[in-house]
Coordinates of C-alpha atoms and ligand atoms in Angstrom, one line a residue:
M6 CA 10.2 -10.4 -16.6
R7 CA 11.4 -7.1 -15.5
L8 CA 8.9 -4.4 -13.2
K9 CA 10.7 -1.6 -14.1
F10 CA 9.4 1.5 -11.3
L11 CA 8.4 4.4 -13.8
G12 CA 7.5 6.5 -11.2
G13 CA 6.1 6.6 -7.9
A14 CA 9.7 5.3 -6.5
R15 CA 10.5 7.0 -3.2
E16 CA 8.0 10.6 -3.9
V17 CA 4.3 9.7 -3.0
T18 CA 3.6 10.6 -6.8
G19 CA 3.5 9.6 -9.7
S20 CA 2.9 5.8 -9.7
S21 CA 3.5 4.3 -12.9
F22 CA 5.7 0.3 -13.3
L23 CA 6.4 -1.2 -15.7
L24 CA 5.9 -4.8 -16.5
D25 CA 7.9 -6.4 -19.5
F26 CA 7.0 -10.3 -19.9
G27 CA 7.2 -9.9 -24.0
Y28 CA 4.3 -8.4 -23.1
K29 CA 4.3 -5.2 -21.7
I30 CA 1.8 -4.0 -19.1
L31 CA 2.0 -1.2 -17.9
V32 CA 0.5 -0.7 -13.9
D33 CA -0.5 2.5 -13.3
C34 CA -0.1 6.1 -15.3
G35 CA 0.2 8.7 -12.7
M36 CA 0.9 12.3 -12.6
R37 CA 4.0 13.6 -10.7
Q38 CA 4.7 17.0 -8.5
K39 CA 7.2 17.6 -11.0
E40 CA 6.6 19.0 -14.4
E41 CA 9.9 18.7 -16.0
E42 CA 8.8 14.8 -15.4
K43 CA 5.6 15.0 -16.5
I44 CA 6.3 13.4 -19.7
F45 CA 7.9 9.6 -18.9
L46 CA 7.2 7.0 -21.4
K47 CA 9.1 6.6 -24.3
E48 CA 7.7 3.2 -25.1
E49 CA 4.6 1.6 -26.0
V50 CA 2.3 -0.5 -23.8
D51 CA 0.3 -3.4 -24.5
A52 CA -2.4 -2.9 -21.9
V53 CA -2.6 -0.3 -18.7
L54 CA -3.5 -2.2 -15.4
L55 CA -5.5 1.1 -13.4
T56 CA -6.3 0.4 -9.5
H57 CA -8.0 4.2 -8.5
A58 CA -9.2 7.0 -9.7
H59 CA -7.1 9.1 -7.8
L60 CA -4.7 11.7 -10.4
D61 CA -1.9 10.3 -9.4
H62 CA -2.4 7.5 -10.7
S63 CA -4.3 7.6 -13.3
G64 CA -3.8 11.7 -14.3
L65 CA -1.2 10.8 -17.1
L66 CA -3.3 8.2 -18.7
P67 CA -4.4 11.2 -21.9
L68 CA -1.8 11.8 -22.5
L69 CA -0.3 7.8 -23.4
I70 CA -3.7 8.3 -25.9
K71 CA -2.7 11.7 -26.8
N72 CA 1.1 10.3 -27.9
N73 CA 0.4 6.4 -29.2
L74 CA 2.1 4.7 -26.8
L75 CA -0.8 2.3 -25.9
K76 CA -1.5 -0.7 -28.5
G77 CA -4.3 -2.8 -26.4
N78 CA -6.9 -1.4 -23.7
V79 CA -6.6 0.6 -20.1
Y80 CA -8.7 -2.2 -17.8
S81 CA -9.9 -0.8 -14.7
T82 CA -13.3 -1.5 -11.7
P83 CA -16.0 -0.1 -13.2
A84 CA -16.2 2.3 -10.6
T85 CA -12.2 3.3 -11.3
K86 CA -13.1 4.3 -14.7
E87 CA -16.4 6.8 -13.9
V88 CA -14.8 8.6 -11.6
A89 CA -11.5 8.7 -12.7
S90 CA -12.8 10.1 -15.9
L91 CA -14.9 13.0 -13.8
L92 CA -11.2 13.5 -12.4
L93 CA -10.2 13.8 -15.6
F94 CA -12.4 16.2 -17.6
D95 CA -11.5 18.2 -14.2
A96 CA -8.4 18.2 -15.2
A97 CA -8.5 18.9 -18.6
K98 CA -10.4 22.0 -17.5
I99 CA -7.6 23.5 -14.8
Q100 CA -5.3 22.7 -17.6
R101 CA -7.3 25.0 -20.3
E102 CA -7.1 28.0 -17.3
D103 CA -3.8 27.2 -17.1
E104 CA -3.3 27.9 -20.8
E105 CA -5.0 31.1 -20.9
K106 CA -2.3 31.8 -17.8
G107 CA 0.5 30.6 -20.4
K108 CA 1.1 27.0 -18.9
K109 CA 1.0 24.8 -21.5
A110 CA -1.4 22.3 -21.5
L111 CA -0.6 18.3 -21.3
F112 CA -3.8 17.4 -23.3
D113 CA -7.6 18.1 -23.4
E114 CA -11.3 17.0 -23.4
N115 CA -10.8 14.7 -27.1
D116 CA -7.2 13.0 -25.9
I117 CA -9.3 11.9 -22.3
V118 CA -12.7 11.0 -25.0
N119 CA -10.4 8.8 -26.9
L120 CA -8.9 7.2 -24.1
L121 CA -12.6 6.0 -22.8
K122 CA -13.5 4.1 -25.6
V123 CA -10.1 1.9 -25.4
W124 CA -11.2 1.5 -21.8
E125 CA -12.7 -1.9 -20.6
T126 CA -13.9 -2.3 -17.0
Y127 CA -13.9 -6.0 -14.7
D128 CA -16.3 -5.8 -11.6
L129 CA -14.1 -7.0 -7.8
N130 CA -12.5 -10.5 -8.5
K131 CA -13.0 -11.9 -11.5
Q132 CA -10.1 -13.0 -13.4
F133 CA -9.4 -11.8 -16.6
S134 CA -6.4 -12.3 -19.4
L135 CA -3.8 -9.6 -20.3
G136 CA -1.1 -11.9 -23.0
N137 CA -0.2 -15.1 -20.6
A138 CA -1.1 -13.4 -17.4
R139 CA -4.1 -13.8 -15.3
V140 CA -5.2 -10.8 -14.0
K141 CA -7.8 -10.0 -10.8
F142 CA -8.7 -6.6 -9.2
L143 CA -8.9 -6.8 -5.7
D144 CA -11.0 -4.3 -3.7
A145 CA -8.2 -1.5 -1.7
G146 CA -11.2 0.1 0.4
H147 CA -8.8 2.9 -0.5
I148 CA -11.2 5.4 -2.6
I149 CA -14.6 4.1 -4.3
G150 CA -13.6 1.8 -7.2
S151 CA -10.3 1.6 -5.9
S152 CA -8.1 -2.0 -6.1
Q153 CA -5.4 -3.8 -5.5
I154 CA -4.3 -5.9 -8.8
L155 CA -3.3 -8.7 -8.8
I156 CA -0.7 -10.6 -11.5
E157 CA 0.1 -13.7 -12.2
I158 CA 2.2 -15.3 -15.1
E159 CA 3.4 -18.5 -15.4
G160 CA 3.4 -19.3 -11.8
I161 CA 5.2 -16.2 -10.9
K162 CA 2.9 -13.9 -8.9
I163 CA 3.0 -10.5 -8.6
L164 CA 0.1 -8.0 -5.9
F165 CA 0.2 -4.4 -6.9
T166 CA -1.5 -2.9 -4.0
G167 CA -1.8 0.3 -5.4
D168 CA -3.1 2.2 -2.3
I169 CA -4.3 1.1 0.8
G170 CA -7.6 1.7 3.3
C171 CA -7.3 1.5 6.5
G172 CA -10.3 0.3 7.2
R173 CA -11.0 3.2 9.2
S174 CA -13.3 4.3 6.4
L175 CA -17.1 5.2 7.4
L176 CA -18.5 4.5 3.8
L177 CA -15.5 2.0 2.6
N178 CA -15.2 -1.6 3.0
K179 CA -11.8 -3.0 4.5
P180 CA -8.9 -4.3 2.0
D181 CA -9.0 -7.6 0.7
V182 CA -6.2 -9.9 1.4
P183 CA -5.9 -12.2 -1.2
K184 CA -5.4 -16.0 -0.3
E185 CA -2.8 -17.0 -2.4
H186 CA 0.9 -17.2 -2.4
I187 CA 2.7 -14.0 -3.7
D188 CA 5.4 -14.0 -4.8
Y189 CA 6.4 -10.4 -5.8
L190 CA 4.4 -7.3 -3.5
I191 CA 4.8 -4.4 -4.1
I192 CA 3.2 -1.7 -1.2
E193 CA 2.3 1.6 -0.9
S194 CA 4.2 3.4 1.5
T195 CA 2.3 6.7 2.3
Y196 CA 1.8 6.3 6.6
G197 CA 4.6 3.9 6.7
D198 CA 6.8 5.5 10.0
R199 CA 3.7 6.1 11.3
E200 CA 0.1 5.7 13.6
H201 CA -3.3 6.7 13.0
P202 CA -5.2 7.1 16.3
D203 CA -7.7 4.4 17.7
K204 CA -10.3 6.8 18.2
P205 CA -12.8 6.8 15.1
P206 CA -12.1 9.6 12.7
E207 CA -16.0 11.6 13.1
E208 CA -15.1 11.7 16.8
I209 CA -11.9 13.4 15.8
L210 CA -13.5 15.9 14.2
Y211 CA -16.8 16.1 16.1
E212 CA -14.1 16.6 19.3
E213 CA -12.1 19.1 17.2
I214 CA -14.6 21.5 16.0
T215 CA -16.7 21.5 19.5
S216 CA -13.4 22.7 21.3
L217 CA -13.1 25.0 18.9
G218 CA -13.7 28.3 21.1
D219 CA -15.3 31.4 19.7
Y220 CA -14.5 30.7 15.7
S221 CA -15.9 32.2 13.0
R222 CA -15.4 29.8 9.8
I223 CA -13.7 26.6 8.8
L224 CA -11.8 25.7 5.7
I225 CA -11.1 21.7 4.5
P226 CA -9.1 21.2 2.8
A227 CA -10.2 17.4 1.2
F228 CA -10.2 15.5 -2.0
A229 CA -12.9 15.6 -4.2
V230 CA -13.0 11.8 -3.9
G231 CA -13.1 10.0 -0.7
R232 CA -11.8 12.7 1.8
A233 CA -15.1 15.1 1.1
Q234 CA -17.2 12.0 1.1
E235 CA -16.2 10.9 4.0
I236 CA -16.1 14.7 5.9
I237 CA -19.8 14.6 5.0
Y238 CA -21.2 11.6 6.5
G239 CA -18.6 11.6 9.7
L240 CA -21.2 15.2 9.8
K241 CA -24.0 13.5 9.6
L242 CA -22.9 11.1 11.8
K243 CA -22.4 13.5 14.5
G244 CA -25.1 15.9 13.9
L245 CA -23.2 19.3 14.8
D246 CA -25.5 22.4 14.2
I247 CA -23.7 24.6 11.2
P248 CA -24.3 25.1 7.9
V249 CA -22.4 22.7 4.8
F250 CA -21.1 24.0 2.5
L251 CA -19.6 21.3 0.1
D252 CA -17.7 23.7 -2.2
S253 CA -17.0 21.2 -5.3
P254 CA -18.8 20.0 -8.2
L255 CA -16.8 17.7 -8.9
A256 CA -16.8 16.2 -5.0
E257 CA -20.2 16.4 -6.0
K258 CA -20.2 14.6 -8.8
V259 CA -18.4 12.0 -7.3
A260 CA -21.0 11.6 -4.2
E261 CA -23.2 10.4 -7.1
T262 CA -21.8 7.6 -7.5
Y263 CA -21.4 6.3 -4.6
D264 CA -25.2 5.5 -4.6
Y265 CA -24.6 3.1 -8.4
F266 CA -21.0 1.4 -6.9
L267 CA -22.9 -0.1 -4.3
P268 CA -20.1 -3.2 -4.0
Y269 CA -17.7 -1.1 -2.1
L270 CA -19.0 -0.2 0.6
K271 CA -19.6 -1.2 3.8
P272 CA -22.5 -4.2 4.5
E273 CA -24.5 -1.8 6.8
I274 CA -23.6 1.4 4.1
K275 CA -25.6 -0.1 1.5
N276 CA -28.4 -1.3 3.1
K277 CA -29.2 2.0 5.7
W278 CA -28.7 4.7 2.8
K279 CA -30.9 2.5 -0.4
K280 CA -32.1 5.6 -1.9
M281 CA -30.2 7.7 -4.5
G282 CA -29.1 10.9 -2.4
E283 CA -29.7 9.7 1.2
M284 CA -26.4 9.3 2.1
F285 CA -24.9 12.7 2.2
S286 CA -28.1 14.5 3.2
I287 CA -28.0 16.3 5.7
P288 CA -30.0 19.5 7.3
H289 CA -27.5 22.8 7.0
L290 CA -25.5 21.0 3.9
E291 CA -25.5 23.3 0.9
Y292 CA -23.5 21.5 -2.9
V293 CA -21.7 25.5 -4.4
R294 CA -22.6 24.6 -7.6
S295 CA -21.5 27.8 -8.9
N296 CA -18.0 30.0 -8.8
K297 CA -20.4 32.9 -8.3
R298 CA -21.5 31.6 -4.9
S299 CA -18.3 30.0 -4.1
K300 CA -16.9 33.8 -4.6
E301 CA -19.2 34.7 -2.4
L302 CA -20.1 32.4 0.2
A303 CA -15.6 33.3 1.0
E304 CA -16.2 37.1 1.5
D305 CA -19.4 35.6 4.4
R306 CA -17.4 35.9 7.4
K307 CA -20.2 33.9 8.9
K308 CA -19.8 31.0 10.7
K309 CA -19.8 28.3 9.1
I310 CA -18.0 24.6 7.8
V311 CA -16.6 25.0 4.0
I312 CA -15.5 21.9 2.7
A313 CA -13.6 22.7 -0.8
A314 CA -11.1 21.0 -2.6
S315 CA -8.2 20.3 -3.3
G316 CA -6.7 18.6 -0.8
M317 CA -3.6 20.4 -0.4
L318 CA -4.0 23.6 -1.4
E319 CA -2.8 23.2 -5.5
G320 CA -5.2 25.1 -6.9
G321 CA -9.4 24.7 -7.2
R322 CA -12.2 26.0 -5.6
V323 CA -10.4 26.1 -1.9
M324 CA -8.7 29.2 -3.9
N325 CA -11.5 31.6 -3.9
H326 CA -11.6 30.1 -0.1
L327 CA -8.0 30.6 0.7
P328 CA -6.5 34.2 1.6
H329 CA -9.6 35.0 2.8
I330 CA -9.4 32.5 5.4
L331 CA -5.6 32.9 6.0
K332 CA -7.1 36.6 7.0
D333 CA -9.3 36.7 9.6
E334 CA -7.4 35.4 12.9
N335 CA -10.8 34.1 14.0
A336 CA -11.3 31.5 10.9
V337 CA -9.7 27.8 11.4
L338 CA -8.2 26.3 8.7
L339 CA -8.2 22.2 9.8
F340 CA -7.0 20.3 7.2
I341 CA -7.4 16.2 7.5
G342 CA -5.1 14.8 5.3
Y343 CA -1.8 13.8 4.5
Q344 CA 0.1 17.3 2.3
A345 CA 2.9 16.5 0.1
E346 CA 6.1 18.3 0.0
G347 CA 6.3 21.2 -2.5
T348 CA 2.6 21.8 -1.7
L349 CA 1.2 24.9 -0.3
G350 CA -1.1 22.7 2.2
R351 CA 2.7 22.1 3.7
K352 CA 3.7 25.3 3.8
I353 CA 1.5 26.4 6.3
L354 CA 1.4 23.4 7.6
E355 CA 4.9 23.3 8.2
G356 CA 4.0 26.7 9.9
E357 CA 5.1 29.4 7.3
R358 CA 4.2 32.8 8.3
S359 CA 3.4 34.7 5.1
V360 CA 2.5 33.2 1.2
W361 CA 2.5 34.0 -2.0
I362 CA -1.1 33.2 -4.0
E363 CA -1.6 34.4 -7.0
D364 CA 0.9 37.0 -6.9
K365 CA -0.6 38.7 -3.8
E366 CA 1.8 37.8 -0.6
I367 CA -1.4 37.0 1.6
E368 CA 0.1 36.8 6.2
V369 CA -1.3 33.9 7.6
K370 CA -3.6 35.2 10.8
C371 CA -5.8 31.7 11.1
S372 CA -5.6 29.3 13.4
I373 CA -4.1 26.6 11.7
K374 CA -4.9 23.3 12.8
K375 CA -4.7 19.0 11.8
I376 CA -6.4 15.9 12.9
E377 CA -5.6 13.0 12.1
G378 CA -7.6 9.9 11.2
F379 CA -9.2 10.6 8.2
S380 CA -6.6 9.0 6.3
A381 CA -7.5 6.7 3.3
H382 CA -4.1 5.2 3.7
S383 CA -2.7 2.2 5.7
D384 CA -0.9 3.9 8.8
R385 CA 2.2 1.2 9.4
R386 CA 0.0 -1.0 11.9
G387 CA -2.0 -1.6 8.8
L388 CA 0.4 -2.5 6.6
I389 CA 2.5 -5.1 8.4
N390 CA -1.0 -6.6 9.6
F391 CA -2.1 -6.7 5.9
I392 CA 1.9 -8.1 4.6
N393 CA 1.2 -11.1 8.7
N394 CA -2.1 -12.1 7.1
L395 CA -1.3 -13.1 3.6
P396 CA -1.8 -16.7 4.1
F397 CA 2.2 -17.1 3.4
Y398 CA 4.6 -14.9 3.0
P399 CA 5.9 -12.9 -0.2
S400 CA 9.4 -14.3 -1.3
Y401 CA 9.9 -10.1 -1.7
I402 CA 8.4 -7.1 -1.4
F403 CA 9.0 -3.7 -2.8
I404 CA 8.3 -0.6 -0.7
V405 CA 6.6 1.9 -2.8
H406 CA 4.6 5.2 -3.3
G407 CA 6.2 7.3 0.0
E408 CA 9.0 9.4 0.8
Y409 CA 12.4 8.0 1.0
E410 CA 12.6 8.7 4.8
T411 CA 9.7 7.2 5.8
Q412 CA 10.5 4.0 3.7
K413 CA 13.6 3.3 5.3
R414 CA 11.5 3.5 8.6
F415 CA 9.4 1.7 7.1
A416 CA 11.8 -1.2 5.7
D417 CA 13.7 -1.1 9.0
E418 CA 10.7 -2.6 11.0
L419 CA 9.9 -5.6 7.8
R420 CA 13.1 -6.5 8.9
I421 CA 13.2 -6.8 11.9
Q422 CA 10.1 -8.9 11.2
K423 CA 12.3 -11.3 9.1
F424 CA 10.9 -10.2 5.3
Y425 CA 13.1 -9.3 2.9
P426 CA 11.9 -4.9 1.8
Y427 CA 13.6 -2.9 -1.4
I428 CA 13.2 0.6 -1.8
P429 CA 13.7 0.3 -5.7
S430 CA 14.7 4.0 -7.7
K431 CA 13.5 5.7 -9.7
E432 CA 14.0 4.8 -13.6
E433 CA 15.3 1.4 -11.5
E434 CA 14.2 -2.1 -13.3
I435 CA 15.1 -5.4 -11.9
D436 CA 14.5 -8.8 -13.3
L437 CA 11.9 -10.6 -11.3
K438 CA 13.8 -13.9 -11.9
G439 CA 16.6 -12.7 -10.3
G440 CA 15.5 -12.0 -6.8
A441 CA 16.5 -13.5 -3.8
R442 CA 14.1 -16.0 -3.7
E443 CA 15.8 -17.9 -6.7
K444 CA 18.8 -19.2 -4.5
I445 CA 17.4 -18.8 -1.0
I446 CA 14.9 -22.0 -0.8
I447 CA 14.6 -23.1 2.4
D448 CA 14.7 -22.0 5.5
F449 CA 14.8 -23.9 8.1
E450 CA 15.9 -22.7 11.5
K451 CA 18.6 -24.1 13.4
K452 CA 18.9 -21.7 16.1
F453 CA 16.3 -20.9 18.8
Q454 CA 15.3 -17.5 19.5
K455 CA 13.4 -15.5 22.1
Y456 CA 10.9 -12.6 20.5
G457 CA 10.3 -11.6 23.8
M458 CA 8.7 -14.0 26.2
Y459 CA 6.7 -16.7 24.3
E460 CA 7.4 -15.6 20.7
I461 CA 9.9 -18.6 19.5
M462 CA 11.5 -19.0 16.1
L463 CA 13.0 -22.6 15.2
F464 CA 15.6 -23.7 12.7
T465 CA 17.2 -21.0 11.5
G466 CA 18.5 -21.6 8.7
G467 CA 19.1 -21.8 5.2
I468 CA 19.3 -24.4 2.3
L469 CA 21.5 -23.0 -0.6
K470 CA 20.2 -24.2 -4.2
D471 CA 23.3 -23.6 -6.4
D472 CA 23.7 -25.0 -10.2
N473 CA 22.9 -28.7 -8.9
L474 CA 24.4 -28.5 -5.3
I475 CA 22.3 -28.1 -2.5
R476 CA 24.2 -26.7 0.3
V477 CA 23.3 -26.0 3.9
I478 CA 24.0 -22.3 5.5
S479 CA 23.9 -20.7 8.9
K480 CA 21.5 -17.9 9.4
E481 CA 24.6 -15.6 9.4
D482 CA 25.4 -16.7 6.5
L483 CA 21.8 -16.6 5.0
F484 CA 22.3 -13.3 5.5
E485 CA 24.5 -11.9 4.0
I486 CA 22.9 -13.4 0.8
I487 CA 20.5 -11.9 0.9
N488 CA 22.3 -8.2 2.0
E489 CA 24.0 -9.9 -1.2
E490 CA 21.9 -9.8 -3.3
E491 CA 20.1 -6.4 -2.4
K492 CA 23.5 -5.2 -3.4
R493 CA 23.5 -6.8 -6.4
L494 CA 19.9 -5.2 -6.9
K495 CA 21.0 -2.0 -6.7
H496 CA 24.5 -2.4 -8.9
K497 CA 23.4 -5.1 -10.9
E498 CA 26.7 -6.6 -10.2
K499 CA 26.9 -10.5 -9.4
V500 CA 28.4 -11.5 -6.3
E501 CA 30.1 -14.9 -5.4
I502 CA 27.7 -17.1 -3.3
P503 CA 29.2 -17.1 0.3
V504 CA 31.5 -21.0 0.8
D505 CA 29.5 -23.5 2.2
I506 CA 29.3 -26.0 5.6
E507 CA 29.9 -29.0 5.3
K508 CA 26.8 -30.5 5.4
E509 CA 27.8 -33.7 8.1
E510 CA 28.8 -31.4 11.1
I511 CA 25.3 -30.0 10.7
E512 CA 23.6 -32.1 10.9
S513 CA 25.1 -33.8 14.0
I514 CA 25.2 -30.5 15.3
T515 CA 21.4 -30.3 14.7
E516 CA 20.0 -32.7 16.1
E517 CA 22.4 -32.2 19.5
E518 CA 21.6 -28.6 19.3
F519 CA 17.7 -29.0 19.3
Y520 CA 17.2 -31.4 22.3
R521 CA 19.4 -29.1 24.5
E522 CA 17.7 -25.8 23.2
L523 CA 14.2 -27.6 23.5
K524 CA 14.5 -28.7 26.9
N525 CA 16.4 -25.3 28.0
M526 CA 13.2 -24.3 26.7
R527 CA 11.0 -25.9 28.6
E528 CA 12.9 -25.7 31.7
E529 CA 13.1 -21.6 31.5
K530 CA 9.4 -22.3 30.8
I531 CA 9.8 -20.5 27.8
L532 CA 8.1 -23.0 25.5
S533 CA 4.8 -24.1 26.6
K534 CA 4.0 -28.2 26.3
S535 CA 0.8 -27.0 24.2
K536 CA 3.6 -24.8 22.0
L537 CA 6.0 -28.3 21.9
Q538 CA 2.8 -30.9 21.6
E539 CA 1.7 -28.1 18.2
F540 CA 4.8 -28.3 16.7
I541 CA 4.4 -32.7 17.2
E542 CA 1.4 -32.5 15.8
N543 CA 2.5 -30.3 12.4
A544 CA 5.6 -31.9 11.7
S545 CA 4.1 -35.2 11.5
P546 CA 5.0 -37.1 8.7
G547 CA 2.3 -36.6 6.1
I548 CA 3.0 -32.7 6.1
D549 CA 5.4 -32.3 3.5
N550 CA 5.0 -28.6 3.8
L551 CA 6.8 -28.3 7.1
F552 CA 10.1 -28.8 6.1
S553 CA 10.2 -26.1 3.4
W554 CA 9.4 -23.6 5.9
I555 CA 8.6 -23.4 10.2
R556 CA 8.2 -20.4 12.0
I557 CA 5.7 -21.0 14.8
T558 CA 5.0 -16.8 16.1
K559 CA 2.7 -15.2 17.7
N560 CA 1.1 -18.6 18.2
K561 CA 0.4 -18.6 14.6
I562 CA 2.7 -22.0 12.7
R563 CA 3.2 -21.1 9.0
F564 CA 3.6 -23.0 5.8
Y565 CA 5.1 -22.0 3.3
P566 CA 3.8 -24.6 0.3
D567 CA 5.3 -23.6 -3.2
K568 CA 6.4 -25.9 -5.8
E569 CA 9.9 -25.6 -6.0
K570 CA 10.5 -24.9 -2.1
N571 CA 8.4 -29.0 -2.3
D572 CA 11.0 -30.7 -5.5
M573 CA 13.9 -29.3 -3.0
V574 CA 12.5 -31.3 -0.5
A575 CA 12.4 -34.2 -2.1
E576 CA 15.4 -34.0 -3.6
I577 CA 16.8 -34.1 -0.1
L578 CA 15.2 -36.6 1.4
L579 CA 16.4 -38.5 -1.8
R580 CA 19.7 -37.7 -1.3
G581 CA 19.8 -38.6 3.1
I582 CA 21.1 -34.9 3.6
N583 CA 18.8 -34.3 5.8
S584 CA 15.5 -36.1 7.6
L585 CA 14.7 -33.8 10.9
R586 CA 11.8 -33.5 10.7
E587 CA 11.0 -37.1 11.6
I588 CA 14.9 -36.8 13.7
A589 CA 13.1 -33.4 15.2
V590 CA 9.5 -34.8 16.0
S591 CA 11.4 -37.9 18.2
I592 CA 13.2 -35.4 19.8
A593 CA 10.3 -33.4 20.7
E594 CA 8.6 -36.5 22.0
K595 CA 11.4 -36.7 24.0
V596 CA 11.6 -34.0 25.6
L597 CA 7.9 -33.0 26.3
E598 CA 7.8 -37.2 28.3
E599 CA 10.7 -35.5 30.6
T600 CA 10.1 -32.3 31.1
Ligands
ZN7 ZN1 -5.0 7.7 -4.1
ZN8 ZN1 -1.8 7.8 -4.4

């Protein structure tokens, strides 16, 4: 089985991954920032799974249909289909308008109509089959309809997080955490090196607006899907007495979908706003429907808040307002979302004093502000918590959907936490059976490590399965292999496996060291009595899985049940190589008595 990273690799946009196991599944088919990379897929695929409606995940789907590259169907949640079709028709309209300016359209409305004919939907948590794969959508809490995608093929489980929410949404549920062991985790990293503020987003928005002092008008560029609705709801909660204009017909249509896609909403929201349209109704709110009205408003300097798409100042109604706002010393341009590299939003945010809008150079005179916290993406802490909350650590983590520098920092953080992250590059293809997991079967930790005062890992080391031989290796060798594996994945070269250590040697060292270290830790008050007791209880015979992987960190003991690992344990016991569990328990009991 092979996984190819077609897009969203070391970049934020263009998410697209091809999973090939004889049957070809494309996960997401996103629009790219760079013009020349827009047509990326050359081969036919059997099916497409879509995580969510945002165009950087769905934007090239009509092109797939136009170029006859899809044999089967597109699958998503019902809300994703609904919202994506709104976004795609809107994109086709913009492309048609651009065509008049000499730009070639990638697809038209007809392609979208044909796309919708082959688009099937499944609710969250409903399992379905594609080829010999079993597929399930899990709530991602990112935008309405958003899902993570869990795919199981011949016992191997792969989870694509898609864009994953941070639980800060005012309206949407927290992301679901899968309950099964994930072999390969493909995780987004937009905010992989940053943390969101602790304060609720509506408080931050309210404080920012009330602290602005004397201003004429505020322009908030916002994504039509998700952000615009969250802002309006935030304003509703705070009850500001300023006229608000939602200048995005698309955002208004998306807001309407909230009324009938209740499963994605928080229970308290579902119960509170049962009547259609109530959720987003606030006094002084006008939905700006015509372009004429939009232009009229743009000229009007009266005090108001205008929320308009697109969120990164790349076209849309926001462009009616932008030149007027930029020139107005008393106006405020308030960014609330991520501004991708190369966008006009990023340029202004980074302090460019004059910008080009439709052949006109415009000086930036207004105040430029940015607030954090309205993000639809998990921050660093959220992403790491997500991984830590999985019942079993993933065997391998691929970091996608982020700027490369951010991804490197995120990967470093994961390595510190003893995960095996990898940052694939674009077009890179990885054999999912040839990962580090194949060789490192068991990680029982031979040496003790101090993590602050109380976080302790027991038995660092590894057991290596190599042809028919089982080798016990040191922690250093284990990391060596992981590093070599990474290089191999990068260069696709074969590597030599480091020489093993004599097994007898390991066993005698293990017992002695174990006793000495345990005793030291008790005497130095690193290891508490209850922690030791906990270890003994969990290590008692009958819990075979203990052997495969023990980690005592943050008062949690995690087990790694995995058929292959259990078979290995059985084999080891049979060969009499190691009976560490019983030995470990008896030593621990001895130390407990003595100290
Ligand atoms: Zn998204
Ligand atoms: Zn995205």
